[in-house]
Structure formats: C-alpha cells, structure tokens
XYZ file of N, CA and C in Angstrom:
381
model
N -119.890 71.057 -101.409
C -120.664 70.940 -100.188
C -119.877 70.078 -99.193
N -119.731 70.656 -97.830
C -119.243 70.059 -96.897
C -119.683 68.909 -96.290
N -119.581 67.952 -96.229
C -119.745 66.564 -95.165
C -120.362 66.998 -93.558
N -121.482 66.343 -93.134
C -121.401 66.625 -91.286
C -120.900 65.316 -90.689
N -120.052 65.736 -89.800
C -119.445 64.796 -89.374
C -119.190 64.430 -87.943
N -119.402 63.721 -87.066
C -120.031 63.258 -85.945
C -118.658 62.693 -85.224
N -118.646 63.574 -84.362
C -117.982 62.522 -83.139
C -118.547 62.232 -81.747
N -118.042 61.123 -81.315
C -119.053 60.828 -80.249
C -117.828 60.598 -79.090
N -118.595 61.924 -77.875
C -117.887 62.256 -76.698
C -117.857 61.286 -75.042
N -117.140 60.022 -74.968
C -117.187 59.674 -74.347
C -116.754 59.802 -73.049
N -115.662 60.635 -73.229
C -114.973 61.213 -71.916
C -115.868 62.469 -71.099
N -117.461 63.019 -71.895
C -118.222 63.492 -71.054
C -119.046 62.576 -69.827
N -118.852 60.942 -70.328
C -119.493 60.469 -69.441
C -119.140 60.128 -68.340
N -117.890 60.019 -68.471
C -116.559 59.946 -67.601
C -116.886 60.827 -66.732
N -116.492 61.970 -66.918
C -116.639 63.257 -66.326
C -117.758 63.900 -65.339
N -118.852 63.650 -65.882
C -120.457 64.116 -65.600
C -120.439 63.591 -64.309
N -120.857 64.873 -63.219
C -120.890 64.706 -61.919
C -122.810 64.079 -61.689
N -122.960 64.308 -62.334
C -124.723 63.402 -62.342
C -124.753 62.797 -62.915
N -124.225 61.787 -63.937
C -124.127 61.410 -64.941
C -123.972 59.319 -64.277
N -124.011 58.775 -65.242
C -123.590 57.599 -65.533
C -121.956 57.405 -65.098
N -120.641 57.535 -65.051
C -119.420 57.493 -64.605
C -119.103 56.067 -64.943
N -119.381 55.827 -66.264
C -119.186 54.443 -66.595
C -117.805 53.993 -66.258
N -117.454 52.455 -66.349
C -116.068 52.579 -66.086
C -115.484 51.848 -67.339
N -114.142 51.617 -67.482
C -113.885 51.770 -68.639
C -114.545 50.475 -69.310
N -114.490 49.848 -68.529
C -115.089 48.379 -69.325
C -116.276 48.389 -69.534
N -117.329 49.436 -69.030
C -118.874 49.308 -69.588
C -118.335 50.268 -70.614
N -117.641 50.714 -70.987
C -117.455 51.933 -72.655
C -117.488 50.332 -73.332
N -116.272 49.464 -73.039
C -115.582 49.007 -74.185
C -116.890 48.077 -74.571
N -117.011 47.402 -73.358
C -118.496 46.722 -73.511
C -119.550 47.221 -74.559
N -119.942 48.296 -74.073
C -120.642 49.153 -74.874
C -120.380 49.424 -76.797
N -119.325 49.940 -76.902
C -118.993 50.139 -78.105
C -117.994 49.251 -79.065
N -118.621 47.811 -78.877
C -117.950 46.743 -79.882
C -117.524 46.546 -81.361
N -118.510 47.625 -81.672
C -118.663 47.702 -83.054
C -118.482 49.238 -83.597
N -117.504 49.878 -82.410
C -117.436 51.166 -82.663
C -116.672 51.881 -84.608
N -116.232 51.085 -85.076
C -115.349 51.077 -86.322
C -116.561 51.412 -86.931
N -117.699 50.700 -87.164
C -118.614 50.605 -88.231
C -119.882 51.677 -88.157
N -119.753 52.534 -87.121
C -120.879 53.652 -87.088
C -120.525 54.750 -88.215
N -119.504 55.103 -88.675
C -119.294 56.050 -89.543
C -118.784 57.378 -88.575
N -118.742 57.270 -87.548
C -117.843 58.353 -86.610
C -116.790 59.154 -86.963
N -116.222 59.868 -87.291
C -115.325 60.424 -87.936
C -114.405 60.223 -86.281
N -114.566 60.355 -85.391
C -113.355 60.187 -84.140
C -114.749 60.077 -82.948
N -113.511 59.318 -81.880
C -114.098 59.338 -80.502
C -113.790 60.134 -79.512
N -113.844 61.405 -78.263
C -112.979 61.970 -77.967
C -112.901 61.105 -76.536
N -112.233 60.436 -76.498
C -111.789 58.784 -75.498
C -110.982 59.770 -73.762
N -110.582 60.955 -74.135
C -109.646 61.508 -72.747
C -109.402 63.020 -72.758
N -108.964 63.277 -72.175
C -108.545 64.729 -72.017
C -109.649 65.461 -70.837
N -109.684 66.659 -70.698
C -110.555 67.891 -69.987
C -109.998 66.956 -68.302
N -111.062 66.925 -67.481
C -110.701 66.551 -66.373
C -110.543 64.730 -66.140
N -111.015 64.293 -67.037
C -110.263 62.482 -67.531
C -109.501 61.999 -66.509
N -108.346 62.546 -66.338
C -107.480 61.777 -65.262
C -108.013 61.717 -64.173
N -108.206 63.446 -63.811
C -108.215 63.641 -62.105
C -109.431 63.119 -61.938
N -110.896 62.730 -62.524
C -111.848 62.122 -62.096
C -111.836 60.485 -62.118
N -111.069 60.282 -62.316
C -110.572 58.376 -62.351
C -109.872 58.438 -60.615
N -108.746 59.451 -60.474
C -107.696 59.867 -59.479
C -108.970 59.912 -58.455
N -109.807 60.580 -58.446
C -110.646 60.801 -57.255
C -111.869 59.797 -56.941
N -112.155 59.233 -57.789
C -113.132 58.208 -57.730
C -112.216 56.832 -57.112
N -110.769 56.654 -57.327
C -110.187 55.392 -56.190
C -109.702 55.073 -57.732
N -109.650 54.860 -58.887
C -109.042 53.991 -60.109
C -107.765 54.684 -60.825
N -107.289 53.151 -60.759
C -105.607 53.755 -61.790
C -106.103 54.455 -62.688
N -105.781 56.334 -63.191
C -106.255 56.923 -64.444
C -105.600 56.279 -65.547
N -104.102 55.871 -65.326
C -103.314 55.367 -66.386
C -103.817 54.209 -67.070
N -104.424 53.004 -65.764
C -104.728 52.085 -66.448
C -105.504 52.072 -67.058
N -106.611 52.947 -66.838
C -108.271 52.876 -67.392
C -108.155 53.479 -68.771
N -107.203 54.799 -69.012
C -106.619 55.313 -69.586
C -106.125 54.070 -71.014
N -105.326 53.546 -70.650
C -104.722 53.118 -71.573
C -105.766 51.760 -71.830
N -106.487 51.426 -71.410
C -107.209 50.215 -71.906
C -108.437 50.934 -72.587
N -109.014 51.607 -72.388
C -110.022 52.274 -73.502
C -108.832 52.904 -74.776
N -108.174 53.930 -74.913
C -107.353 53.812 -75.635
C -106.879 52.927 -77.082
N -106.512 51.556 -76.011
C -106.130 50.344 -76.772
C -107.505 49.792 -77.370
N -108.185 49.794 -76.595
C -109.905 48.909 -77.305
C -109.471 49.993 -78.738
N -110.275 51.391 -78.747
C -110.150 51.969 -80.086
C -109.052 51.992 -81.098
N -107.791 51.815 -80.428
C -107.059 51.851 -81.353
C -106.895 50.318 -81.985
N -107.121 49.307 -81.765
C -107.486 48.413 -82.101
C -108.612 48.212 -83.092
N -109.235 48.539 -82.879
C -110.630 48.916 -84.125
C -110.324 49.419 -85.277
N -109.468 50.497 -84.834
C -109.049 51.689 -86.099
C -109.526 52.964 -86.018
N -110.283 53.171 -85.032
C -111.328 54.226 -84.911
C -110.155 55.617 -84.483
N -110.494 56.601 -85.311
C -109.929 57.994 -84.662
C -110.288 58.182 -83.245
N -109.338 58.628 -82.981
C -109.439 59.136 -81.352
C -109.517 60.656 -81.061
N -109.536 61.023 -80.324
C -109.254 62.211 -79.619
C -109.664 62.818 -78.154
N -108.654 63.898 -77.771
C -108.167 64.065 -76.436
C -108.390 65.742 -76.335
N -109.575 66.134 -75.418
C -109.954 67.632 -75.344
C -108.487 68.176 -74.464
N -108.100 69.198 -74.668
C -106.469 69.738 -73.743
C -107.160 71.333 -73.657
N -106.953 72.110 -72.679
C -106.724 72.873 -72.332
C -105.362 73.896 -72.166
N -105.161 74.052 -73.248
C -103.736 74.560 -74.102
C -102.736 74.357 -73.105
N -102.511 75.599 -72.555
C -100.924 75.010 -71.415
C -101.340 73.917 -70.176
N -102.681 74.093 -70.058
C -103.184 73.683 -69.158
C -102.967 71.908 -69.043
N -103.576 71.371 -70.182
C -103.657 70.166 -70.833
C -105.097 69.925 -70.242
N -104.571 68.971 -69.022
C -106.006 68.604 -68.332
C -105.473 68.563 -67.298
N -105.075 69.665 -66.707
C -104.850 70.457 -65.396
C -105.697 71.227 -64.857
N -105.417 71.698 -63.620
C -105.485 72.924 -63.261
C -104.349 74.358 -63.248
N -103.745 73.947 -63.370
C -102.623 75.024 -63.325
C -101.588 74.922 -64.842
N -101.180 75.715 -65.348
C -100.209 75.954 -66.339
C -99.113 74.640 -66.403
N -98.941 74.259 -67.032
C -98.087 72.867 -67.117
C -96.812 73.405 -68.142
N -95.459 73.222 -67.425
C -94.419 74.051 -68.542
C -94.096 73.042 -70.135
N -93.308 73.642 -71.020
C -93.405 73.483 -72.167
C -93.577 71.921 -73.071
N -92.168 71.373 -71.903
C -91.502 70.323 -71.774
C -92.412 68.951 -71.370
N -93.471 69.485 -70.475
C -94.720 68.697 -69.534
C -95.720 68.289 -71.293
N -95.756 69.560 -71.592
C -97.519 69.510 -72.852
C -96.209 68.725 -73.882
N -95.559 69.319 -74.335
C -94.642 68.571 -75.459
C -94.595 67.221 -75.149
N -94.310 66.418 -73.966
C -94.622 64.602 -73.532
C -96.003 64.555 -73.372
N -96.276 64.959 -72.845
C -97.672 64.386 -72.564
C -98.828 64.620 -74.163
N -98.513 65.005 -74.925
C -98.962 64.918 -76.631
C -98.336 64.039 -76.897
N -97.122 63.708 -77.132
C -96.195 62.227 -77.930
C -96.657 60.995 -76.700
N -97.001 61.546 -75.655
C -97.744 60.020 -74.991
C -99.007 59.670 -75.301
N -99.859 60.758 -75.493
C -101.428 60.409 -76.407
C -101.026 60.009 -77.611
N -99.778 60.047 -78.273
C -100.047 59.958 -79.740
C -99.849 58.106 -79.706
N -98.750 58.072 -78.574
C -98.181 56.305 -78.854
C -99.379 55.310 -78.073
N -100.054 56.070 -77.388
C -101.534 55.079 -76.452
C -102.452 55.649 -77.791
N -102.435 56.123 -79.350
C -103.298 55.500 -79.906
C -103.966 57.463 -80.543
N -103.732 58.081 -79.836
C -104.610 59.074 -79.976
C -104.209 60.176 -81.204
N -105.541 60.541 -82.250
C -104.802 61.232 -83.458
C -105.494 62.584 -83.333
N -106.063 62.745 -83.029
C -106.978 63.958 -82.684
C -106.644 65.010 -81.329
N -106.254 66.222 -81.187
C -106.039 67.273 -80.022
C -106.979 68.379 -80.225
N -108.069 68.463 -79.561
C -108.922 69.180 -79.593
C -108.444 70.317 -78.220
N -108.250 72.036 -78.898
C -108.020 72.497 -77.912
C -109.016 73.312 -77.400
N -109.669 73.169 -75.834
C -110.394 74.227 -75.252
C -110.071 74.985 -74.274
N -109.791 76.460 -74.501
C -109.007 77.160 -73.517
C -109.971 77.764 -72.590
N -110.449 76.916 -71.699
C -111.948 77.780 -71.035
C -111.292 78.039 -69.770
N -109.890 77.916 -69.208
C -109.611 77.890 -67.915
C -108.766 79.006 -68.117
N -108.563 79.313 -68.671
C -107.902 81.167 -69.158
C -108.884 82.187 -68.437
N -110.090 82.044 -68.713
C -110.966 82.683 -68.029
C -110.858 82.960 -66.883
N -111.239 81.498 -66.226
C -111.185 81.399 -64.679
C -110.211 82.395 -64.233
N -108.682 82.033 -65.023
C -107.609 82.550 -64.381
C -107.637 83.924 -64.783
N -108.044 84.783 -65.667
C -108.062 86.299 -65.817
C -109.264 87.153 -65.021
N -110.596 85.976 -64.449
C -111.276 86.352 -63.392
C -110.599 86.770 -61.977
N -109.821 86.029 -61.916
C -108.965 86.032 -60.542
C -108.044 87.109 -60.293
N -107.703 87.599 -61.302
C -106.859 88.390 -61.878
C -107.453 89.954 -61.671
C-alpha cells in the first residue's frame, strides 16, 4: 500500500492575482517549524514566481533566494513547478538557458522539478 503524501504549494500564494501575495518574509515568518509537519516537499518557485515579484517592484532573485535558504536550512524538500522549455517563461527558452537555470535551483537549495506543460497549448491555439 502506497503512502499519501502532501506537499504544500506556496508559490500559489505568490502568484494568486486575488489572493494574499505574501512577501517572502510573511512565508518564512509563517512556516518556522516547516521541517516538522511531515510534508514530503514545499513547491517554494517556479510557474510565474519571478515575473510576479518583477512586476509587483521586488528583487525576484532576492526574495527568491531568501525563501529558498529559510527551507533549505530546515532540511525541508523543495520544489520548483517549470514549464518544460518554457521554465517559467513565456516564450521557449534554448537548451543551454533550462540546462543553468536547473543547476541554479539545485545550488539555491531546490530538489524537486515538477514539470507542467500547460503553455504548449496556448501556443498550438495560436497556431
């Protein structure tokens, strides 16, 4: 019998255009004791992550890398939703782009690549 196993999506709150848009320090605030819930991973970045930090006025990198560091500090699994070539773009990102930008999630902490290819769509709509 299989295990259920829970991860808890913080980079939707990030994201959510009605939503809460916490900033990174009400997460870290928030989840002090994130190690000890039994979480199997957090998914801390990825989907539109950057560009909604970029448009709201905040360094993505910095905010980026200080939630990051809180979890990886804990011990807690991480993970980062990507949009296959896409990553967390809009447009196709070449080989060389997704190949760094994975070995840079891996050294800011991140063990988990969750891929959702929902922008394939868009682009074969257009098509």
């Amino acid at each position: 019998m299989s295990l259920i196993r829970f991860q808890d999506v913080l980079r939707d709150a990030i994201q959510s255009l009605l939503g809460t848009n916490p900033s990174t320090q009400e997460i870290i605030d928030a989840y002090p004791t994130a190690h000890l819930t039994g979480t199997t991973s957090i998914q801390t970045g990825g989907g539109t992550f950057f560009d909604l930090f970029a448009k709201k006025g905040r360094d993505a990198w910095d905010e980026a890398e200080k939630l990051f560091s809180h979890f990886k500090k804990l011990g807690v699994k991480q993970s980062v939703l990507i949009r296959g070539d896409f990553l967390f773009a809009y447009e196709p990102q070449s080989y060389s782009v997704v190949r760094a930008m994975i070995f840079e999630y891996a050294k800011m902490g991140v063990n988990v690549l969750q891929n959702f290819h929902g922008m394939i769509l868009a682009l074969l709509s257009v098509l």
